[in-house]
DNA sequence: ATGATCTAAGGAACCGGTTCCATTCTGGGA
DNA sequence: TCCCAGAATGGAACCGGTTCCTTAGATCAT
């Protein structure tokens, strides 16, 4: 049986209240008593029951981290970094994988309120914005959204300027002489939609007509299997673009493989740009030109806001927007 | 303020005990009362406080998942799969990243006992075996070790036959005509030590003398930075092996890049074999020949044992050992 | 009609802490 | 010497559930 505060009380002939004061340094205790209690705790190897303390204090020192899919290195890194920051402040993270399923996301957010976490960090939610807002309002704990719909006003958010990022890619490719630039996506997250908007706006700004047949969208599941029939079709029919802009590195890396299988060379036949700058982007061959997303900064800010809220500090909702930048590697070159 | 069981009791003029019976179906309740209570709960949107219930029941329905580094896709996948299985049984996972730091691992295991989890799944522990065993015995909850020292007898374990895996690699490379086979590792986990043993035994079985200068070991941090000066040195000096056996895919993928930078072709100049068969192994160019580790099966079994223990079913400690197999891709070829 | 049996429900203790409030003890100033 | 402030401690309520034990009332056989 576990040793409790009562055992210590009995052993030292001191009341629970005093023991509690010793543990938490929350009141005056004589030197003599303190020593006796400390020694007894040592001797019985006493460790306070966190559950009981949580019930009493009405705080659990845990935060829920909700994300789409931890197998995606982008999320894995975000999770790792967030966990480290939270731990530094005495919190522990409960991860909640949503697996790209809006229903699970909703269920996860709903359950968070009762799963007894002090706050929620939600990375890259995909549910309809209205649903997210409602769910967040129902659970009475602070929530910070990272990488989400930039329109959300009622909740603290940290976002990347995806539109700007999309424009960066187009500007860069056009500067290399490309005009037939495909955009490959799943239109799944609002981040992808932002990048797509940046793609369109970038083309327009350069006076290039948008060719709808160059926009290729297919579900995440298909990408997970590493396939993209629509792109293959486009190329086989001789309509190959001179450059491909993939909505994230995860897809870009799969495209590297697909093109390789078709016997096409990157960047000699087709240039390829990704988005996110995940670890693997620097590891594949050729090294992937991509947009660097300062996810660590975004998590930094998100966690900072969340902790502030959990400590009860109110204030107007915050909306940070960070700018990405381009990282040039070997997957792009001048069009010939 | 959150609505509690007392609010329901007050509203319905029924005692807490009866409400509890309705919620848990744990005793006879008349149809009339049941309806009234259910309706009241519905109306006030009542959700039981999980913390209070945990305190009372002395179980939290959470399990700690301890791993080295979730950024490593191997662990990320294991974590994802484990989380899914646990969720199916009503548990939720608290991940605990140890970041390749034995001290943190020890601290993590120690804290688990008080962090109020019902059980622990520990994947790829690296602490000294004796310390792990002691820590596990101190916390009075079930622990299952996955991918650990196969010598541990007192704790349930699930392991890969790493020695066999190492032998597979050597057998395969020798069958392609290789005799100068380097082994690249960090000697960090007991899995790596097992693979190294398999490497040695495999060479011996084929009558090839082990050349100590072909065994390259460096810390994990260095690998994370993507560097390996010792290997570079070996090659620059003209002592390049004809094949490299990397202790895991994580390192193998970094070696792909290093060799590329040296202008060496895989597999034409050097063959490369990894270990683990992570997702990225199929994605890099050239596709990585590697040893497939059925991590999903291992997690399956680990979780099954853990749940059994958490449900109180005793029995002799279990020690499962699974056999890996070779997956041939494009990073290996006959020596010329 | 009466006692046995069973169902429905309430009361109180309990899980293991925290905290407010009351009480005792101590020393210093008048 | 007496009084009072402040330090040290104890007691009890509380957090929000679960569960054992009792009791009231209904049903049934004798």
PDB file of N, CA, C and O in Angstrom, chain A residues 16-66:
ATOM      1  N   UNK A  16      -2.283  16.627   9.771  1.00  0.00           N
ATOM      2  CA  UNK A  16      -2.167  16.675   8.316  1.00  0.00           C
ATOM      3  C   UNK A  16      -1.854  18.089   7.851  1.00  0.00           C
ATOM      4  O   UNK A  16      -1.041  18.300   6.934  1.00  0.00           O
ATOM      5  N   UNK A  17      -2.538  19.060   8.455  1.00  0.00           N
ATOM      6  CA  UNK A  17      -2.393  20.448   8.012  1.00  0.00           C
ATOM      7  C   UNK A  17      -0.937  20.861   8.059  1.00  0.00           C
ATOM      8  O   UNK A  17      -0.419  21.478   7.132  1.00  0.00           O
ATOM      9  N   UNK A  18      -0.300  20.522   9.135  1.00  0.00           N
ATOM     10  CA  UNK A  18       1.100  20.926   9.289  1.00  0.00           C
ATOM     11  C   UNK A  18       1.979  20.235   8.245  1.00  0.00           C
ATOM     12  O   UNK A  18       2.851  20.854   7.643  1.00  0.00           O
ATOM     13  N   UNK A  19       1.714  18.960   8.034  1.00  0.00           N
ATOM     14  CA  UNK A  19       2.492  18.246   7.031  1.00  0.00           C
ATOM     15  C   UNK A  19       2.339  18.927   5.682  1.00  0.00           C
ATOM     16  O   UNK A  19       3.307  19.154   4.966  1.00  0.00           O
ATOM     17  N   UNK A  20       1.101  19.265   5.378  1.00  0.00           N
ATOM     18  CA  UNK A  20       0.843  19.930   4.109  1.00  0.00           C
ATOM     19  C   UNK A  20       1.649  21.226   4.035  1.00  0.00           C
ATOM     20  O   UNK A  20       2.208  21.567   2.996  1.00  0.00           O
ATOM     21  N   UNK A  21       1.695  21.936   5.157  1.00  0.00           N
ATOM     22  CA  UNK A  21       2.468  23.184   5.175  1.00  0.00           C
ATOM     23  C   UNK A  21       3.941  22.926   4.897  1.00  0.00           C
ATOM     24  O   UNK A  21       4.601  23.696   4.195  1.00  0.00           O
ATOM     25  N   UNK A  22       4.436  21.843   5.453  1.00  0.00           N
ATOM     26  CA  UNK A  22       5.849  21.520   5.211  1.00  0.00           C
ATOM     27  C   UNK A  22       6.066  21.240   3.718  1.00  0.00           C
ATOM     28  O   UNK A  22       6.976  21.779   3.093  1.00  0.00           O
ATOM     29  N   UNK A  23       5.188  20.404   3.166  1.00  0.00           N
ATOM     30  CA  UNK A  23       5.359  20.017   1.762  1.00  0.00           C
ATOM     31  C   UNK A  23       5.335  21.228   0.846  1.00  0.00           C
ATOM     32  O   UNK A  23       6.162  21.367  -0.048  1.00  0.00           O
ATOM     33  N   UNK A  24       4.361  22.107   1.076  1.00  0.00           N
ATOM     34  CA  UNK A  24       4.159  23.211   0.146  1.00  0.00           C
ATOM     35  C   UNK A  24       4.772  24.516   0.601  1.00  0.00           C
ATOM     36  O   UNK A  24       4.608  25.535  -0.067  1.00  0.00           O
ATOM     37  N   UNK A  25       5.384  24.482   1.767  1.00  0.00           N
ATOM     38  CA  UNK A  25       5.953  25.726   2.276  1.00  0.00           C
ATOM     39  C   UNK A  25       4.889  26.799   2.317  1.00  0.00           C
ATOM     40  O   UNK A  25       5.123  27.943   1.934  1.00  0.00           O
ATOM     41  N   UNK A  26       3.714  26.421   2.800  1.00  0.00           N
ATOM     42  CA  UNK A  26       2.581  27.331   2.686  1.00  0.00           C
ATOM     43  C   UNK A  26       2.154  27.914   4.035  1.00  0.00           C
ATOM     44  O   UNK A  26       1.031  28.374   4.180  1.00  0.00           O
ATOM     45  N   UNK A  27       3.048  27.862   5.005  1.00  0.00           N
ATOM     46  CA  UNK A  27       2.679  28.453   6.290  1.00  0.00           C
ATOM     47  C   UNK A  27       3.806  28.271   7.282  1.00  0.00           C
ATOM     48  O   UNK A  27       4.779  27.561   7.008  1.00  0.00           O
ATOM     49  N   UNK A  28       3.733  28.926   8.412  1.00  0.00           N
ATOM     50  CA  UNK A  28       4.808  28.857   9.402  1.00  0.00           C
ATOM     51  C   UNK A  28       4.876  27.485  10.055  1.00  0.00           C
ATOM     52  O   UNK A  28       3.849  26.938  10.458  1.00  0.00           O
ATOM     53  N   UNK A  29       6.064  26.932  10.113  1.00  0.00           N
ATOM     54  CA  UNK A  29       6.286  25.656  10.786  1.00  0.00           C
ATOM     55  C   UNK A  29       7.601  25.783  11.556  1.00  0.00           C
ATOM     56  O   UNK A  29       8.570  26.334  11.029  1.00  0.00           O
ATOM     57  N   UNK A  30       7.618  25.315  12.773  1.00  0.00           N
ATOM     58  CA  UNK A  30       8.849  25.428  13.570  1.00  0.00           C
ATOM     59  C   UNK A  30       9.939  24.540  12.982  1.00  0.00           C
ATOM     60  O   UNK A  30       9.652  23.523  12.350  1.00  0.00           O
ATOM     61  N   UNK A  31      11.131  24.938  13.194  1.00  0.00           N
ATOM     62  CA  UNK A  31      12.271  24.209  12.657  1.00  0.00           C
ATOM     63  C   UNK A  31      12.223  22.743  13.097  1.00  0.00           C
ATOM     64  O   UNK A  31      12.427  21.820  12.300  1.00  0.00           O
ATOM     65  N   UNK A  32      11.920  22.555  14.366  1.00  0.00           N
ATOM     66  CA  UNK A  32      11.911  21.203  14.928  1.00  0.00           C
ATOM     67  C   UNK A  32      10.898  20.306  14.222  1.00  0.00           C
ATOM     68  O   UNK A  32      11.228  19.206  13.765  1.00  0.00           O
ATOM     69  N   UNK A  33       9.672  20.823  14.114  1.00  0.00           N
ATOM     70  CA  UNK A  33       8.618  20.044  13.449  1.00  0.00           C
ATOM     71  C   UNK A  33       8.990  19.753  12.013  1.00  0.00           C
ATOM     72  O   UNK A  33       8.861  18.637  11.533  1.00  0.00           O
ATOM     73  N   UNK A  34       9.466  20.779  11.340  1.00  0.00           N
ATOM     74  CA  UNK A  34       9.816  20.614   9.938  1.00  0.00           C
ATOM     75  C   UNK A  34      10.814  19.469   9.754  1.00  0.00           C
ATOM     76  O   UNK A  34      10.646  18.617   8.886  1.00  0.00           O
ATOM     77  N   UNK A  35      11.814  19.470  10.603  1.00  0.00           N
ATOM     78  CA  UNK A  35      12.821  18.415  10.504  1.00  0.00           C
ATOM     79  C   UNK A  35      12.231  17.033  10.732  1.00  0.00           C
ATOM     80  O   UNK A  35      12.508  16.087   9.993  1.00  0.00           O
ATOM     81  N   UNK A  36      11.424  16.958  11.778  1.00  0.00           N
ATOM     82  CA  UNK A  36      10.819  15.663  12.100  1.00  0.00           C
ATOM     83  C   UNK A  36       9.998  15.158  10.919  1.00  0.00           C
ATOM     84  O   UNK A  36      10.091  13.987  10.521  1.00  0.00           O
ATOM     85  N   UNK A  37       9.206  16.068  10.361  1.00  0.00           N
ATOM     86  CA  UNK A  37       8.331  15.681   9.253  1.00  0.00           C
ATOM     87  C   UNK A  37       9.161  15.277   8.028  1.00  0.00           C
ATOM     88  O   UNK A  37       8.934  14.231   7.422  1.00  0.00           O
ATOM     89  N   UNK A  38      10.136  16.100   7.719  1.00  0.00           N
ATOM     90  CA  UNK A  38      10.981  15.803   6.558  1.00  0.00           C
ATOM     91  C   UNK A  38      11.633  14.442   6.699  1.00  0.00           C
ATOM     92  O   UNK A  38      11.656  13.639   5.763  1.00  0.00           O
ATOM     93  N   UNK A  39      12.091  14.202   7.896  1.00  0.00           N
ATOM     94  CA  UNK A  39      12.779  12.924   8.135  1.00  0.00           C
ATOM     95  C   UNK A  39      11.820  11.744   7.967  1.00  0.00           C
ATOM     96  O   UNK A  39      12.156  10.737   7.341  1.00  0.00           O
ATOM     97  N   UNK A  40      10.627  11.923   8.508  1.00  0.00           N
ATOM     98  CA  UNK A  40       9.639  10.851   8.397  1.00  0.00           C
ATOM     99  C   UNK A  40       9.289  10.595   6.936  1.00  0.00           C
ATOM    100  O   UNK A  40       9.177   9.446   6.497  1.00  0.00           O
ATOM    101  N   UNK A  41       9.136  11.668   6.191  1.00  0.00           N
ATOM    102  CA  UNK A  41       8.793  11.507   4.770  1.00  0.00           C
ATOM    103  C   UNK A  41       9.907  10.749   4.055  1.00  0.00           C
ATOM    104  O   UNK A  41       9.657   9.866   3.241  1.00  0.00           O
ATOM    105  N   UNK A  42      11.099  11.128   4.388  1.00  0.00           N
ATOM    106  CA  UNK A  42      12.270  10.474   3.810  1.00  0.00           C
ATOM    107  C   UNK A  42      12.231   8.981   4.124  1.00  0.00           C
ATOM    108  O   UNK A  42      12.369   8.126   3.266  1.00  0.00           O
ATOM    109  N   UNK A  43      12.012   8.730   5.414  1.00  0.00           N
ATOM    110  CA  UNK A  43      12.114   7.349   5.880  1.00  0.00           C
ATOM    111  C   UNK A  43      11.074   6.441   5.233  1.00  0.00           C
ATOM    112  O   UNK A  43      11.370   5.298   4.862  1.00  0.00           O
ATOM    113  N   UNK A  44       9.860   6.957   5.105  1.00  0.00           N
ATOM    114  CA  UNK A  44       8.801   6.125   4.520  1.00  0.00           C
ATOM    115  C   UNK A  44       8.741   6.272   2.998  1.00  0.00           C
ATOM    116  O   UNK A  44       7.873   5.713   2.352  1.00  0.00           O
ATOM    117  N   UNK A  45       9.657   7.079   2.450  1.00  0.00           N
ATOM    118  CA  UNK A  45       9.667   7.330   1.008  1.00  0.00           C
ATOM    119  C   UNK A  45       8.308   7.842   0.547  1.00  0.00           C
ATOM    120  O   UNK A  45       7.693   7.315  -0.375  1.00  0.00           O
ATOM    121  N   UNK A  46       7.851   8.859   1.253  1.00  0.00           N
ATOM    122  CA  UNK A  46       6.535   9.423   0.952  1.00  0.00           C
ATOM    123  C   UNK A  46       6.572  10.327  -0.267  1.00  0.00           C
ATOM    124  O   UNK A  46       7.459  11.152  -0.427  1.00  0.00           O
ATOM    125  N   UNK A  47       5.591  10.132  -1.160  1.00  0.00           N
ATOM    126  CA  UNK A  47       5.409  11.020  -2.311  1.00  0.00           C
ATOM    127  C   UNK A  47       3.939  11.404  -2.351  1.00  0.00           C
ATOM    128  O   UNK A  47       3.084  10.523  -2.323  1.00  0.00           O
ATOM    129  N   UNK A  48       3.643  12.692  -2.382  1.00  0.00           N
ATOM    130  CA  UNK A  48       2.230  13.110  -2.366  1.00  0.00           C
ATOM    131  C   UNK A  48       1.462  12.495  -3.531  1.00  0.00           C
ATOM    132  O   UNK A  48       2.005  12.318  -4.613  1.00  0.00           O
ATOM    133  N   UNK A  49       0.222  12.184  -3.292  1.00  0.00           N
ATOM    134  CA  UNK A  49      -0.661  11.663  -4.331  1.00  0.00           C
ATOM    135  C   UNK A  49      -1.140  12.825  -5.208  1.00  0.00           C
ATOM    136  O   UNK A  49      -1.901  13.677  -4.775  1.00  0.00           O
ATOM    137  N   UNK A  50      -0.686  12.785  -6.459  1.00  0.00           N
ATOM    138  CA  UNK A  50      -0.975  13.908  -7.359  1.00  0.00           C
ATOM    139  C   UNK A  50      -2.475  14.032  -7.655  1.00  0.00           C
ATOM    140  O   UNK A  50      -2.983  15.121  -7.891  1.00  0.00           O
ATOM    141  N   UNK A  51      -3.138  12.907  -7.683  1.00  0.00           N
ATOM    142  CA  UNK A  51      -4.571  12.938  -7.988  1.00  0.00           C
ATOM    143  C   UNK A  51      -5.328  13.668  -6.897  1.00  0.00           C
ATOM    144  O   UNK A  51      -6.150  14.547  -7.163  1.00  0.00           O
ATOM    145  N   UNK A  52      -5.038  13.322  -5.653  1.00  0.00           N
ATOM    146  CA  UNK A  52      -5.725  13.966  -4.534  1.00  0.00           C
ATOM    147  C   UNK A  52      -5.440  15.464  -4.545  1.00  0.00           C
ATOM    148  O   UNK A  52      -6.331  16.294  -4.359  1.00  0.00           O
ATOM    149  N   UNK A  53      -4.196  15.770  -4.778  1.00  0.00           N
ATOM    150  CA  UNK A  53      -3.820  17.183  -4.823  1.00  0.00           C
ATOM    151  C   UNK A  53      -4.564  17.905  -5.955  1.00  0.00           C
ATOM    152  O   UNK A  53      -5.045  19.021  -5.790  1.00  0.00           O
ATOM    153  N   UNK A  54      -4.660  17.236  -7.093  1.00  0.00           N
ATOM    154  CA  UNK A  54      -5.371  17.838  -8.225  1.00  0.00           C
ATOM    155  C   UNK A  54      -6.824  18.108  -7.871  1.00  0.00           C
ATOM    156  O   UNK A  54      -7.373  19.158  -8.192  1.00  0.00           O
ATOM    157  N   UNK A  55      -7.421  17.139  -7.221  1.00  0.00           N
ATOM    158  CA  UNK A  55      -8.833  17.298  -6.869  1.00  0.00           C
ATOM    159  C   UNK A  55      -9.008  18.495  -5.956  1.00  0.00           C
ATOM    160  O   UNK A  55      -9.907  19.313  -6.125  1.00  0.00           O
ATOM    161  N   UNK A  56      -8.124  18.595  -5.003  1.00  0.00           N
ATOM    162  CA  UNK A  56      -8.229  19.663  -4.018  1.00  0.00           C
ATOM    163  C   UNK A  56      -7.932  21.032  -4.634  1.00  0.00           C
ATOM    164  O   UNK A  56      -8.645  22.003  -4.390  1.00  0.00           O
ATOM    165  N   UNK A  57      -6.875  21.073  -5.425  1.00  0.00           N
ATOM    166  CA  UNK A  57      -6.441  22.355  -5.990  1.00  0.00           C
ATOM    167  C   UNK A  57      -7.211  22.728  -7.244  1.00  0.00           C
ATOM    168  O   UNK A  57      -7.117  23.853  -7.723  1.00  0.00           O
ATOM    169  N   UNK A  58      -7.910  21.759  -7.792  1.00  0.00           N
ATOM    170  CA  UNK A  58      -8.633  21.983  -9.043  1.00  0.00           C
ATOM    171  C   UNK A  58      -7.685  22.372 -10.172  1.00  0.00           C
ATOM    172  O   UNK A  58      -7.994  23.224 -10.994  1.00  0.00           O
ATOM    173  N   UNK A  59      -6.504  21.814 -10.149  1.00  0.00           N
ATOM    174  CA  UNK A  59      -5.619  21.941 -11.312  1.00  0.00           C
ATOM    175  C   UNK A  59      -4.721  20.720 -11.374  1.00  0.00           C
ATOM    176  O   UNK A  59      -4.313  20.172 -10.361  1.00  0.00           O
ATOM    177  N   UNK A  60      -4.448  20.280 -12.619  1.00  0.00           N
ATOM    178  CA  UNK A  60      -3.776  18.994 -12.772  1.00  0.00           C
ATOM    179  C   UNK A  60      -2.345  19.125 -13.260  1.00  0.00           C
ATOM    180  O   UNK A  60      -1.622  18.151 -13.325  1.00  0.00           O
ATOM    181  N   UNK A  61      -1.961  20.322 -13.657  1.00  0.00           N
ATOM    182  CA  UNK A  61      -0.625  20.529 -14.214  1.00  0.00           C
ATOM    183  C   UNK A  61      -0.372  19.661 -15.451  1.00  0.00           C
ATOM    184  O   UNK A  61       0.740  19.233 -15.699  1.00  0.00           O
ATOM    185  N   UNK A  62      -1.418  19.405 -16.173  1.00  0.00           N
ATOM    186  CA  UNK A  62      -1.231  18.732 -17.461  1.00  0.00           C
ATOM    187  C   UNK A  62      -1.906  19.559 -18.543  1.00  0.00           C
ATOM    188  O   UNK A  62      -2.882  20.252 -18.269  1.00  0.00           O
ATOM    189  N   UNK A  63      -1.381  19.515 -19.741  1.00  0.00           N
ATOM    190  CA  UNK A  63      -2.070  20.176 -20.848  1.00  0.00           C
ATOM    191  C   UNK A  63      -2.235  19.191 -21.986  1.00  0.00           C
ATOM    192  O   UNK A  63      -1.382  18.331 -22.217  1.00  0.00           O
ATOM    193  N   UNK A  64      -3.344  19.298 -22.657  1.00  0.00           N
ATOM    194  CA  UNK A  64      -3.608  18.450 -23.804  1.00  0.00           C
ATOM    195  C   UNK A  64      -2.956  19.045 -25.035  1.00  0.00           C
ATOM    196  O   UNK A  64      -3.050  20.239 -25.266  1.00  0.00           O
ATOM    197  N   UNK A  65      -2.281  18.205 -25.800  1.00  0.00           N
ATOM    198  CA  UNK A  65      -1.710  18.659 -27.071  1.00  0.00           C
ATOM    199  C   UNK A  65      -2.419  17.896 -28.182  1.00  0.00           C
ATOM    200  O   UNK A  65      -2.267  16.685 -28.303  1.00  0.00           O
ATOM    201  N   UNK A  66      -3.213  18.618 -28.928  1.00  0.00           N
ATOM    202  CA  UNK A  66      -4.015  17.986 -29.974  1.00  0.00           C
ATOM    203  C   UNK A  66      -3.347  18.218 -31.320  1.00  0.00           C
ATOM    204  O   UNK A  66      -2.994  19.349 -31.652  1.00  0.00           O
TER     205      UNK A  66
END
